[in-house]
Short mmCIF file of C-alpha atoms in Angstrom, two decimals:
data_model
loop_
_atom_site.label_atom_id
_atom_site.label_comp_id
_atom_site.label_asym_id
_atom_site.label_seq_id
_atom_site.Cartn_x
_atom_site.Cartn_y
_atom_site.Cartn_z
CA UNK A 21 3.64 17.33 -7.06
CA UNK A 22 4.53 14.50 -4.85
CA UNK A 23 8.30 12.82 -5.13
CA UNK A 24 8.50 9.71 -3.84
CA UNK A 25 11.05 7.40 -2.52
CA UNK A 26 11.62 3.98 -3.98
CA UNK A 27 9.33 1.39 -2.80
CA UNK A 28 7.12 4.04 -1.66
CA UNK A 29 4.21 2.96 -4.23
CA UNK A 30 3.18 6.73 -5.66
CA UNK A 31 0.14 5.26 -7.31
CA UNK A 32 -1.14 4.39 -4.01
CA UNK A 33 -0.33 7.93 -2.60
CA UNK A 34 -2.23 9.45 -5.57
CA UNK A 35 -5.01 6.94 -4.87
CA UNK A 36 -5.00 8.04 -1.47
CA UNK A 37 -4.91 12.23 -2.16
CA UNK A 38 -7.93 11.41 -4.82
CA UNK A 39 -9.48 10.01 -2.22
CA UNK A 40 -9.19 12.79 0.31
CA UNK A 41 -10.46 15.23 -2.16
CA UNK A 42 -13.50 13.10 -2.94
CA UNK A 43 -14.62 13.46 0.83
CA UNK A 44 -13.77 17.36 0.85
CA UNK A 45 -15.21 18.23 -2.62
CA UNK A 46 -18.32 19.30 -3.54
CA UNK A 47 -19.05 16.32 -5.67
CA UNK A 48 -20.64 18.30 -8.43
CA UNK A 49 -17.68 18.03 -11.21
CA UNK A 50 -16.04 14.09 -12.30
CA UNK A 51 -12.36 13.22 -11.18
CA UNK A 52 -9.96 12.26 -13.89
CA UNK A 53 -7.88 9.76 -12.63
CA UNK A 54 -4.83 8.06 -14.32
CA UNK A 55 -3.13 5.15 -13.50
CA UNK A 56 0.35 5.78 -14.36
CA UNK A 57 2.18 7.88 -16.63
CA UNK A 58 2.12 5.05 -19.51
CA UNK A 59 -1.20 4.75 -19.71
CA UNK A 60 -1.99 9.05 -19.94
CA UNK A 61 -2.70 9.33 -23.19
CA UNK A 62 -6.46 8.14 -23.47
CA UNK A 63 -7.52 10.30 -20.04
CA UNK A 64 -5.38 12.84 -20.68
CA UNK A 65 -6.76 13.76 -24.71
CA UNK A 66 -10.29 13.15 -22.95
CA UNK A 67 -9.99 15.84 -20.29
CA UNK A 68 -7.90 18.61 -22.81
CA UNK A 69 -10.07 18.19 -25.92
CA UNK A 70 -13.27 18.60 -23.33
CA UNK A 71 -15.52 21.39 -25.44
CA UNK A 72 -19.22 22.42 -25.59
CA UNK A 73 -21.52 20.07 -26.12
CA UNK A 74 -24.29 19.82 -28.99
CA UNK A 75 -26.75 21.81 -27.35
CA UNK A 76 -24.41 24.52 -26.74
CA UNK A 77 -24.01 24.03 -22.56
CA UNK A 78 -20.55 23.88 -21.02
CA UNK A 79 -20.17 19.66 -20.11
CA UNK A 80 -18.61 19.35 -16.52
CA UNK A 81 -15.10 19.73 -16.48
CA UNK A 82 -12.84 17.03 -13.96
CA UNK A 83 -12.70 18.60 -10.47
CA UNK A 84 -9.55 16.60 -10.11
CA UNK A 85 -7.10 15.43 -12.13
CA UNK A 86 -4.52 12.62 -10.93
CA UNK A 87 -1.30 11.72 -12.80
CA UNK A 88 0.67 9.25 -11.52
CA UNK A 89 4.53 8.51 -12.76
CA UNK A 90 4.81 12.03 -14.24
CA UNK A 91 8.39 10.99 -15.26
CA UNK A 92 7.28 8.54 -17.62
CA UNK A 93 5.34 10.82 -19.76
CA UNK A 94 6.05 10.82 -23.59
CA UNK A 95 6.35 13.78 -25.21
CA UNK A 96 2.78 14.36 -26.63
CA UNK A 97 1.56 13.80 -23.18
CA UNK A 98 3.68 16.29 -21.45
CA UNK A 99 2.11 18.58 -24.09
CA UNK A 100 -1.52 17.77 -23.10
CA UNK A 101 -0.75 17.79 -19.07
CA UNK A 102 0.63 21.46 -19.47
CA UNK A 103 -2.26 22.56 -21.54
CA UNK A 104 -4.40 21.28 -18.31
CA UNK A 105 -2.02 23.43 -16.05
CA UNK A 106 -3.27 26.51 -18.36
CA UNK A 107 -6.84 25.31 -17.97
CA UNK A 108 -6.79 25.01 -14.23
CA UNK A 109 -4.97 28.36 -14.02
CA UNK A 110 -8.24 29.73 -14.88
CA UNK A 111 -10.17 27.96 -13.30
CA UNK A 112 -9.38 27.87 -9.49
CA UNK A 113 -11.81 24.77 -8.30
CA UNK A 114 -9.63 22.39 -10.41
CA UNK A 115 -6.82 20.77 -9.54
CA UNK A 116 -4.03 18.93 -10.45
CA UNK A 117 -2.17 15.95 -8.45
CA UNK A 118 1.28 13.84 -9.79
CA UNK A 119 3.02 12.15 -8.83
CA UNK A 120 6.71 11.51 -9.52
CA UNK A 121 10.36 9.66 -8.91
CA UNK A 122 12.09 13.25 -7.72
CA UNK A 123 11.61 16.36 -6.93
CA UNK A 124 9.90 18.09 -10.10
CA UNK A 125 12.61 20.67 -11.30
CA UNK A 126 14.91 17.59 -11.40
CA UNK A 127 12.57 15.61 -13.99
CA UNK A 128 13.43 14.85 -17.45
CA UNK A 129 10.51 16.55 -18.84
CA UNK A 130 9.47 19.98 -20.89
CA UNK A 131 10.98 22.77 -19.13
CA UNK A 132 7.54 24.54 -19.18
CA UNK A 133 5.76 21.51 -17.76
CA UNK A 134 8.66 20.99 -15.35
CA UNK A 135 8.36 25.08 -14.19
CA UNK A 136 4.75 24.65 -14.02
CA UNK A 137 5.27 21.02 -11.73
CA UNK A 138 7.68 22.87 -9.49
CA UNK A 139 5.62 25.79 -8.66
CA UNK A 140 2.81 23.55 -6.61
CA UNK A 141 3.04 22.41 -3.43
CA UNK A 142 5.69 19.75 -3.35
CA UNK A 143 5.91 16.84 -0.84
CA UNK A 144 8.36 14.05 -0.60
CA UNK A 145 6.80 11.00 0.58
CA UNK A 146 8.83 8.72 3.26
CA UNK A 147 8.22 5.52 4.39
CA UNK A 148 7.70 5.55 7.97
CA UNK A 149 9.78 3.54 10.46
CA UNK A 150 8.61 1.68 13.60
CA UNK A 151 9.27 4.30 15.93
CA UNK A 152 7.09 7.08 13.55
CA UNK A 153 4.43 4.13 13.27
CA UNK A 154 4.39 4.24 17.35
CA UNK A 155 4.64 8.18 16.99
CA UNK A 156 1.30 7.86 14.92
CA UNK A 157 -0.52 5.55 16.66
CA UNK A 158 0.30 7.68 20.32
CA UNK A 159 -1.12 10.60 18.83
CA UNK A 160 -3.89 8.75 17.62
CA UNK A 161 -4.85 7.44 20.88
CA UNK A 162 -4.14 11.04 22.21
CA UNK A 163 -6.66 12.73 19.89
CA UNK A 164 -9.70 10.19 20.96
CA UNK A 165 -8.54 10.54 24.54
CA UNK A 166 -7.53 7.15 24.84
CA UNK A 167 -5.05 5.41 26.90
CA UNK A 168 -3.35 2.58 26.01
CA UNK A 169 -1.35 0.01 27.80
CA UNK A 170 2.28 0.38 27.57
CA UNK A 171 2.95 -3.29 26.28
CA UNK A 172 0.25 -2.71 22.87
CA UNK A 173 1.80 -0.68 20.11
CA UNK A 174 5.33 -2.75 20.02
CA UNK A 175 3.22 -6.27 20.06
CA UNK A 176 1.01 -4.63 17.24
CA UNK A 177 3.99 -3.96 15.41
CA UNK A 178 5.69 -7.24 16.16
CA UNK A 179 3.01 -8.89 15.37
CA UNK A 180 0.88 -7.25 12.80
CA UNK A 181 0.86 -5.76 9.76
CA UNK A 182 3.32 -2.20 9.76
CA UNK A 183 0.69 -0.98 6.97
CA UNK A 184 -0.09 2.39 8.53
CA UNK A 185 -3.99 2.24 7.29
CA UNK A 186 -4.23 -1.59 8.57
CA UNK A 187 -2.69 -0.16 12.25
CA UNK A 188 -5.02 3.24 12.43
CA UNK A 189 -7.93 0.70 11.56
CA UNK A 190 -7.19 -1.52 13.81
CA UNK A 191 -6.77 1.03 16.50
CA UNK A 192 -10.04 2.40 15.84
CA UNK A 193 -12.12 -1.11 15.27
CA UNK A 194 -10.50 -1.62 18.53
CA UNK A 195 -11.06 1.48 20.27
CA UNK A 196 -14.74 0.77 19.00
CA UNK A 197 -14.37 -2.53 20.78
CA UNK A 198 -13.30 -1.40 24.02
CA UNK A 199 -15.89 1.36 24.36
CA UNK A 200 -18.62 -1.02 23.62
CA UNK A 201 -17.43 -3.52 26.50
CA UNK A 202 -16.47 -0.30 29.13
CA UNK A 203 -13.09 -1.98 29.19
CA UNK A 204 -9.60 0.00 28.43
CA UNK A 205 -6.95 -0.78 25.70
CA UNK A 206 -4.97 -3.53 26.69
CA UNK A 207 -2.77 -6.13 25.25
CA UNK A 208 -5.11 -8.92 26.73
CA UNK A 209 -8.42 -6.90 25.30
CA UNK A 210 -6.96 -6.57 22.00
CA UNK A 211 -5.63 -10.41 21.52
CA UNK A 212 -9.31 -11.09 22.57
CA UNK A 213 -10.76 -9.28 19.66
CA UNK A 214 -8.36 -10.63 17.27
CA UNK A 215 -9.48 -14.02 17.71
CA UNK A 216 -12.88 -12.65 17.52
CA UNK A 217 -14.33 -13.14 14.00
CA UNK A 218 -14.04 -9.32 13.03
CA UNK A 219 -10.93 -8.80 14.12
CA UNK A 220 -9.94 -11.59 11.91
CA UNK A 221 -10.72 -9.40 9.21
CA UNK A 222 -8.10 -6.99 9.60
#
């Protein structure tokens, strides 16, 4: 369960935990994957009413299950997302993801949905500030043993988008840049790939 902040866009967090698990998974079982909480019903009856098939073999149950908006759940859904708690209970390769506007025992919902939502992992999401953006991109640099001129993380972030996925890309297209010319990371360097055409693209 994942509480977010407002303005911290949970379906994009969810997006972004479903899309961590693809590259870690085995890639043998589907991911269930639902927008937000108003839209649960359709994926959520698919993945509970899952059975045998005709020919008597066990279909491929979802390996992961995202619900975003938890909060916003009507009642018959909060009935079908617990019944998937039961089912993953026994079966430890599946898992569940939500997503949610507080901290899960503080949700209007079912208490045995709720009690099954607060007894996960729980993470509340913040959304970072320019010095933690710096903070990220140092350590960054630091884990590709990179230097970087003083003067280039507060221009990026003067400058550029504060989009934490558009900075660590941009940090590595340029890193890619710089090793490929035998030149270090430098203010000048980088304003030199930005007018480049591929630098243009980020």
């Amino acid at each position: 369960m994942r509480a977010q902040p407002p303005g911290a866009g949970p379906g994009g967090r969810a997006r972004a935990g479903r899309a961590g698990f693809d590259r870690r998974g085995s890639g043998r079982a589907p991911i269930g994957s639902l927008a937000s909480g108003s839209q649960a019903s359709d994926v959520l009856a698919d993945a509970v009413g899952i059975g045998p098939a005709a020919d008597g073999t066990e279909p491929a149950v979802p390996s992961l299950l995202v619900v975003d908006d938890v909060h916003r759940l009507g009642p018959d859904d909060q009935i079908a997302l617990f019944r998937q708690f039961i089912a993953a209970a026994a079966q430890p390769q599946r898992a569940i993801v939500t997503t949610g506007d507080r901290p899960p025992l503080a949700l209007a919902l079912r208490d045995d949905l709720r009690s099954r939502l607060g007894a996960g992992l729980v993470f509340e999401l913040q959304v970072l500030d320019d010095t933690a953006r710096a903070l990220a991109l140092g350590q960054a640099a630091q884990a590709r043993g990179v230097a970087l001129s003083a003067d280039l993380i507060p221009w990026l972030l003067t400058h550029h988008s504060r989009d934490m996925r558009v900075l660590l890309a941009t940090f590595e297209a340029l890193d890619r840049y710089a090793l490929a010319r035998k030149r270090p990371l430098t203010l000048p360097l980088l304003r030199e790939w930005l007018a480049e055409p591929t630098g243009k693209m980020l």
